[in-house]
């Protein structure tokens, strides 16, 4: 992290955040921060609480204690639509595209937070980033391949012109070549000036892409630091990279 970002208010910050599903505490005093322009990753095993952390930004579940700050303002009690309008978009786990709608209609749904004013221009930009989506613009989204659906989920999030994009396991269930393409796309999106918070089980790719990373275990942040250092960390290598 640069000295400049050390001294500025984080774009997003979790401060001692707890969250519950009924009696189950899924987040336990989580502290995470993301500065503008960074790519930060969050890795952890199944059930660690990664999706819960992303969902808590939109209030599902709401933080039961602690604060979620966007540009220094507590957003943990705001309605979901107000949070989207602050320039935060989610590419959800499992894509969650509208299966019965066409590619273009899905992209239109992405503009909900900002309106249709920039639709044509932004659609052109997304068709340049994802030529396959241009070819398939009138196709029903549910009939596309997993990789194509992932690209559509990313394009839909981008249509909201977000400053910060949250990705929840974008490489899940995709073939190695498609995974490689997904990570290239993330790099291109970062180069467009977007800030990225990336949740991944593919720790190797995630740590190579990001500048900093957090490791979550059982609802807590267990380790954090520069991604390069975590790639060399013996515990991370054994538990998340399958190396010894
Ligand atoms: N809607 C829910 N109701 C009750 N418990 C839930 C709910 N969603 C998640 N949990 C529980 O909260 C914990 C954290 O789940 P979460 O989905 O955040 O994990 P994750 O790190 O995203 O896992 P994965 O890598 O499998 O996606 C798990 O024990 C899970 O069973
Ligand atoms: Mg998850």
CSV table of C-alpha atoms and ligand atoms in Angstrom, one decimal:
chain,number,residue,atom,x,y,z
A,1,UNK,CA,0.0,0.0,0.0
A,2,UNK,CA,1.3,3.5,-0.8
A,3,UNK,CA,1.9,6.1,1.9
A,4,UNK,CA,-0.9,8.2,0.4
A,5,UNK,CA,-3.5,5.6,0.9
A,6,UNK,CA,-2.2,5.0,4.5
A,7,UNK,CA,-3.3,8.5,5.3
A,8,UNK,CA,-6.7,8.6,3.6
A,9,UNK,CA,-10.0,7.3,4.8
A,10,UNK,CA,-10.6,3.8,3.4
A,11,UNK,CA,-13.2,3.4,0.6
A,12,UNK,CA,-14.7,0.5,2.6
A,13,UNK,CA,-14.0,-0.5,6.2
A,14,UNK,CA,-15.4,-3.2,8.5
A,15,UNK,CA,-14.8,-2.2,12.0
A,16,UNK,CA,-15.4,-4.9,14.6
A,17,UNK,CA,-18.3,-6.3,12.6
A,18,UNK,CA,-20.3,-9.2,14.0
A,19,UNK,CA,-23.3,-10.8,12.1
A,20,UNK,CA,-25.7,-13.6,13.0
A,21,UNK,CA,-28.0,-16.1,11.4
A,22,UNK,CA,-30.4,-16.6,14.3
A,23,UNK,CA,-28.2,-17.9,17.1
A,24,UNK,CA,-25.2,-18.7,14.9
A,25,UNK,CA,-22.5,-16.0,14.8
A,26,UNK,CA,-21.2,-16.0,11.3
A,27,UNK,CA,-18.9,-12.9,11.6
A,28,UNK,CA,-16.9,-12.4,14.7
A,29,UNK,CA,-15.3,-9.0,15.2
A,30,UNK,CA,-14.1,-8.6,11.6
A,31,UNK,CA,-11.8,-5.8,10.7
A,32,UNK,CA,-11.1,-5.3,7.0
A,33,UNK,CA,-10.3,-2.2,5.0
A,34,UNK,CA,-10.0,-1.4,1.3
A,35,UNK,CA,-8.5,1.7,-0.1
A,36,UNK,CA,-9.5,3.3,-3.4
A,37,UNK,CA,-7.6,1.7,-6.3
A,38,UNK,CA,-6.6,-1.4,-4.5
A,39,UNK,CA,-7.3,-5.0,-5.3
A,40,UNK,CA,-7.9,-6.8,-2.0
A,41,UNK,CA,-8.7,-10.5,-1.8
A,42,UNK,CA,-10.4,-12.6,0.9
A,43,UNK,CA,-9.6,-16.3,1.0
A,44,UNK,CA,-10.9,-19.0,3.2
A,45,UNK,CA,-12.5,-22.5,3.3
A,46,UNK,CA,-16.1,-23.3,2.7
A,47,UNK,CA,-18.4,-21.9,5.4
A,48,UNK,CA,-15.7,-19.5,6.7
A,49,UNK,CA,-18.1,-16.5,6.3
A,50,UNK,CA,-16.8,-14.9,3.1
A,51,UNK,CA,-20.2,-14.5,1.4
A,52,UNK,CA,-21.7,-13.3,4.7
A,53,UNK,CA,-19.1,-10.6,4.8
A,54,UNK,CA,-20.0,-9.3,1.3
A,55,UNK,CA,-23.7,-9.7,1.9
A,56,UNK,CA,-23.5,-7.7,5.2
A,57,UNK,CA,-22.5,-4.6,3.1
A,58,UNK,CA,-26.0,-4.7,1.6
A,59,UNK,CA,-27.6,-5.6,5.0
A,60,UNK,CA,-28.3,-9.3,4.5
A,61,UNK,CA,-27.6,-10.1,7.3
A,62,UNK,CA,-27.2,-6.7,9.0
A,63,UNK,CA,-24.2,-6.2,11.3
A,64,UNK,CA,-25.4,-7.1,14.8
A,65,UNK,CA,-22.5,-5.1,16.2
A,66,UNK,CA,-19.7,-3.0,14.8
A,67,UNK,CA,-19.8,-0.6,11.8
A,68,UNK,CA,-19.4,-0.9,8.1
A,69,UNK,CA,-18.1,2.4,6.8
A,70,UNK,CA,-18.1,3.7,3.2
A,71,UNK,CA,-15.9,6.7,2.8
A,72,UNK,CA,-16.0,7.1,6.5
A,73,UNK,CA,-19.8,7.1,6.8
A,74,UNK,CA,-21.6,4.3,8.6
A,75,UNK,CA,-23.8,2.5,6.0
A,76,UNK,CA,-24.7,-0.5,8.2
A,77,UNK,CA,-28.3,0.7,8.7
A,78,UNK,CA,-28.9,2.0,5.2
A,79,UNK,CA,-31.5,0.4,2.9
A,80,UNK,CA,-29.9,-1.8,0.2
A,81,UNK,CA,-30.9,0.5,-2.7
A,82,UNK,CA,-29.2,3.4,-1.1
A,83,UNK,CA,-26.0,1.3,-0.8
A,84,UNK,CA,-26.1,0.4,-4.5
A,85,UNK,CA,-26.4,4.1,-5.3
A,86,UNK,CA,-23.2,4.8,-3.5
A,87,UNK,CA,-21.3,3.1,-6.2
A,88,UNK,CA,-20.9,-0.4,-4.8
A,89,UNK,CA,-21.8,-3.4,-6.9
A,90,UNK,CA,-21.8,-7.1,-6.2
A,91,UNK,CA,-21.0,-10.0,-8.7
A,92,UNK,CA,-22.7,-12.7,-6.6
A,93,UNK,CA,-21.7,-16.2,-5.8
A,94,UNK,CA,-23.2,-18.6,-8.4
A,95,UNK,CA,-23.7,-15.6,-10.9
A,96,UNK,CA,-27.4,-15.2,-10.2
A,97,UNK,CA,-28.2,-13.9,-13.6
A,98,UNK,CA,-31.9,-13.7,-14.7
A,99,UNK,CA,-32.1,-17.0,-16.5
A,100,UNK,CA,-35.2,-16.3,-18.5
A,101,UNK,CA,-34.1,-12.8,-19.7
A,102,UNK,CA,-31.8,-12.1,-22.6
A,103,UNK,CA,-28.2,-11.0,-22.3
A,104,UNK,CA,-29.2,-7.4,-23.0
A,105,UNK,CA,-32.1,-7.5,-20.6
A,106,UNK,CA,-29.8,-8.7,-17.9
A,107,UNK,CA,-27.4,-5.8,-18.6
A,108,UNK,CA,-30.4,-3.5,-18.4
A,109,UNK,CA,-31.1,-4.8,-14.9
A,110,UNK,CA,-27.6,-3.7,-13.9
A,111,UNK,CA,-28.6,0.0,-14.4
A,112,UNK,CA,-31.3,-0.1,-11.7
A,113,UNK,CA,-29.2,2.1,-9.3
A,114,UNK,CA,-28.3,4.7,-11.9
A,115,UNK,CA,-31.0,4.7,-14.6
A,116,UNK,CA,-30.7,4.2,-18.3
A,117,UNK,CA,-29.0,7.5,-19.3
A,118,UNK,CA,-25.6,5.8,-20.1
A,119,UNK,CA,-27.0,2.4,-21.2
A,120,UNK,CA,-26.0,2.5,-24.9
A,121,UNK,CA,-22.5,3.8,-24.2
A,122,UNK,CA,-21.8,1.4,-21.4
A,123,UNK,CA,-23.3,-1.6,-23.3
A,124,UNK,CA,-20.8,-0.8,-26.1
A,125,UNK,CA,-17.9,-0.8,-23.6
A,126,UNK,CA,-19.0,-4.1,-22.2
A,127,UNK,CA,-19.4,-5.6,-25.6
A,128,UNK,CA,-15.8,-4.6,-26.3
A,129,UNK,CA,-14.7,-6.2,-23.1
A,130,UNK,CA,-16.8,-9.3,-23.7
A,131,UNK,CA,-17.2,-9.9,-27.5
A,132,UNK,CA,-19.1,-13.1,-26.8
A,133,UNK,CA,-21.8,-11.2,-25.0
A,134,UNK,CA,-22.3,-9.1,-28.1
A,135,UNK,CA,-22.7,-12.2,-30.3
A,136,UNK,CA,-25.2,-13.6,-27.8
A,137,UNK,CA,-27.0,-10.3,-27.0
A,138,UNK,CA,-30.5,-11.7,-27.8
A,139,UNK,CA,-29.9,-15.2,-26.3
A,140,UNK,CA,-31.7,-16.3,-23.2
A,141,UNK,CA,-29.1,-16.0,-20.5
A,142,UNK,CA,-29.9,-19.4,-18.9
A,143,UNK,CA,-28.9,-21.2,-22.1
A,144,UNK,CA,-25.3,-19.9,-22.0
A,145,UNK,CA,-22.3,-21.7,-20.7
A,146,UNK,CA,-21.0,-21.2,-17.2
A,147,UNK,CA,-18.2,-19.0,-18.4
A,148,UNK,CA,-20.5,-16.8,-20.5
A,149,UNK,CA,-22.9,-16.5,-17.6
A,150,UNK,CA,-20.0,-15.3,-15.4
A,151,UNK,CA,-19.0,-12.7,-17.9
A,152,UNK,CA,-22.6,-11.5,-18.0
A,153,UNK,CA,-22.7,-11.3,-14.2
A,154,UNK,CA,-19.6,-9.1,-14.4
A,155,UNK,CA,-21.0,-7.0,-17.2
A,156,UNK,CA,-24.3,-6.5,-15.3
A,157,UNK,CA,-22.4,-5.2,-12.3
A,158,UNK,CA,-20.3,-2.9,-14.4
A,159,UNK,CA,-23.5,-1.3,-15.9
A,160,UNK,CA,-24.1,0.4,-12.6
A,161,UNK,CA,-20.8,2.3,-13.0
A,162,UNK,CA,-19.5,1.2,-9.6
A,163,UNK,CA,-16.4,2.6,-8.0
A,164,UNK,CA,-16.1,-0.6,-5.9
A,165,UNK,CA,-16.9,-4.1,-7.2
A,166,UNK,CA,-17.3,-7.0,-4.9
A,167,UNK,CA,-16.7,-10.4,-6.6
A,168,UNK,CA,-17.9,-13.6,-4.8
A,169,UNK,CA,-16.0,-16.6,-6.2
A,170,UNK,CA,-16.0,-15.6,-9.9
A,171,UNK,CA,-13.9,-18.6,-10.9
A,172,UNK,CA,-16.1,-21.2,-9.2
A,173,UNK,CA,-16.9,-24.2,-11.3
A,174,UNK,CA,-15.2,-23.0,-14.5
A,175,UNK,CA,-12.6,-24.8,-16.6
A,176,UNK,CA,-9.0,-23.7,-16.2
A,177,UNK,CA,-8.8,-21.7,-19.4
A,178,UNK,CA,-12.0,-19.8,-18.5
A,179,UNK,CA,-10.7,-19.2,-15.0
A,180,UNK,CA,-7.6,-17.6,-16.6
A,181,UNK,CA,-9.8,-15.4,-18.7
A,182,UNK,CA,-11.9,-14.3,-15.6
A,183,UNK,CA,-8.7,-13.2,-13.8
A,184,UNK,CA,-7.5,-11.3,-16.9
A,185,UNK,CA,-10.9,-9.6,-17.0
A,186,UNK,CA,-10.5,-8.6,-13.3
A,187,UNK,CA,-7.1,-7.1,-14.2
A,188,UNK,CA,-8.6,-5.1,-17.0
A,189,UNK,CA,-11.4,-3.9,-14.7
A,190,UNK,CA,-8.8,-2.8,-12.2
A,191,UNK,CA,-6.9,-1.0,-15.0
A,192,UNK,CA,-10.2,0.9,-15.7
A,193,UNK,CA,-9.8,2.5,-12.2
A,194,UNK,CA,-12.2,0.3,-10.3
A,195,UNK,CA,-11.5,-0.9,-6.8
A,196,UNK,CA,-11.9,-4.6,-6.3
A,197,UNK,CA,-12.7,-6.7,-3.3
A,198,UNK,CA,-12.3,-10.4,-4.4
A,199,UNK,CA,-13.6,-13.4,-2.5
A,200,UNK,CA,-12.0,-16.6,-3.8
A,201,UNK,CA,-11.3,-20.2,-3.0
A,202,UNK,CA,-8.8,-20.1,-5.8
A,203,UNK,CA,-6.1,-18.7,-3.4
A,204,UNK,CA,-3.3,-19.0,-5.9
A,205,UNK,CA,-4.9,-16.8,-8.6
A,206,UNK,CA,-6.4,-14.4,-6.0
A,207,UNK,CA,-3.1,-13.8,-4.2
A,208,UNK,CA,-1.3,-13.3,-7.5
A,209,UNK,CA,-3.8,-10.7,-8.6
A,210,UNK,CA,-4.3,-8.7,-5.4
A,211,UNK,CA,-2.0,-6.4,-3.5
A,212,UNK,CA,-3.3,-7.3,-0.1
A,213,UNK,CA,-5.3,-10.1,1.3
A,214,UNK,CA,-7.2,-11.4,4.3
A,215,UNK,CA,-7.6,-15.1,5.4
A,216,UNK,CA,-10.9,-15.9,7.1
A,217,UNK,CA,-11.3,-18.9,9.3
A,218,UNK,CA,-14.6,-19.7,11.1
A,219,UNK,CA,-16.0,-16.1,10.9
A,220,UNK,CA,-12.7,-14.4,12.0
A,221,UNK,CA,-9.9,-12.7,10.1
A,222,UNK,CA,-7.1,-15.1,10.9
A,223,UNK,CA,-4.3,-13.6,8.8
A,224,UNK,CA,-3.8,-10.5,6.7
A,225,UNK,CA,-1.0,-8.8,4.8
A,226,UNK,CA,0.6,-8.2,1.5
A,227,UNK,CA,-0.5,-10.9,-0.9
A,228,UNK,CA,3.1,-11.7,-1.9
A,229,UNK,CA,3.9,-12.4,1.7
A,230,UNK,CA,0.9,-14.6,2.2
A,231,UNK,CA,1.9,-16.6,-0.9
A,232,UNK,CA,5.1,-17.4,0.9
A,233,UNK,CA,3.4,-18.0,4.3
A,234,UNK,CA,3.8,-21.6,5.3
A,235,UNK,CA,0.4,-22.0,6.8
A,236,UNK,CA,-1.3,-20.4,3.7
A,237,UNK,CA,0.7,-22.6,1.4
A,238,UNK,CA,-0.3,-25.8,3.2
A,239,UNK,CA,-4.0,-24.9,3.9
A,240,UNK,CA,-5.0,-23.0,0.7
A,241,UNK,CA,-2.4,-23.7,-1.9
A,242,UNK,CA,-1.9,-27.4,-1.4
A,243,UNK,CA,1.8,-26.9,-1.2
A,244,UNK,CA,4.4,-27.9,1.5
B,1,LIG,N1,-29.0,-17.8,5.2
B,1,LIG,C1,-28.3,-18.5,6.1
B,1,LIG,N2,-29.0,-18.9,7.2
B,1,LIG,C2,-28.3,-19.6,8.2
B,1,LIG,N3,-27.0,-19.8,8.2
B,1,LIG,C3,-26.3,-19.4,7.1
B,1,LIG,C4,-26.9,-18.7,6.0
B,1,LIG,N4,-26.0,-18.4,5.1
B,1,LIG,C5,-24.8,-18.8,5.6
B,1,LIG,N5,-25.0,-19.4,6.8
B,1,LIG,C6,-23.9,-20.1,7.6
B,1,LIG,O1,-23.0,-19.1,7.9
B,1,LIG,C7,-21.6,-19.6,7.8
B,1,LIG,C8,-20.9,-18.8,6.8
B,1,LIG,O2,-21.4,-19.0,5.5
B,1,LIG,P1,-20.9,-18.3,4.2
B,1,LIG,O3,-21.8,-18.6,3.1
B,1,LIG,O4,-20.7,-16.8,4.5
B,1,LIG,O5,-19.5,-19.0,4.0
B,1,LIG,P2,-18.5,-18.9,2.7
B,1,LIG,O6,-17.1,-18.6,3.3
B,1,LIG,O7,-19.0,-17.9,1.7
B,1,LIG,O8,-18.5,-20.4,2.2
B,1,LIG,P3,-18.4,-20.9,0.6
B,1,LIG,O9,-16.9,-20.9,0.3
B,1,LIG,O10,-18.9,-22.3,0.7
B,1,LIG,O11,-19.2,-20.0,-0.3
B,1,LIG,C9,-21.8,-21.1,7.4
B,1,LIG,O12,-21.7,-21.8,8.6
B,1,LIG,C10,-23.2,-21.1,6.9
B,1,LIG,O13,-23.8,-22.4,7.1
B,2,LIG,MG1,-19.5,-18.1,-0.2
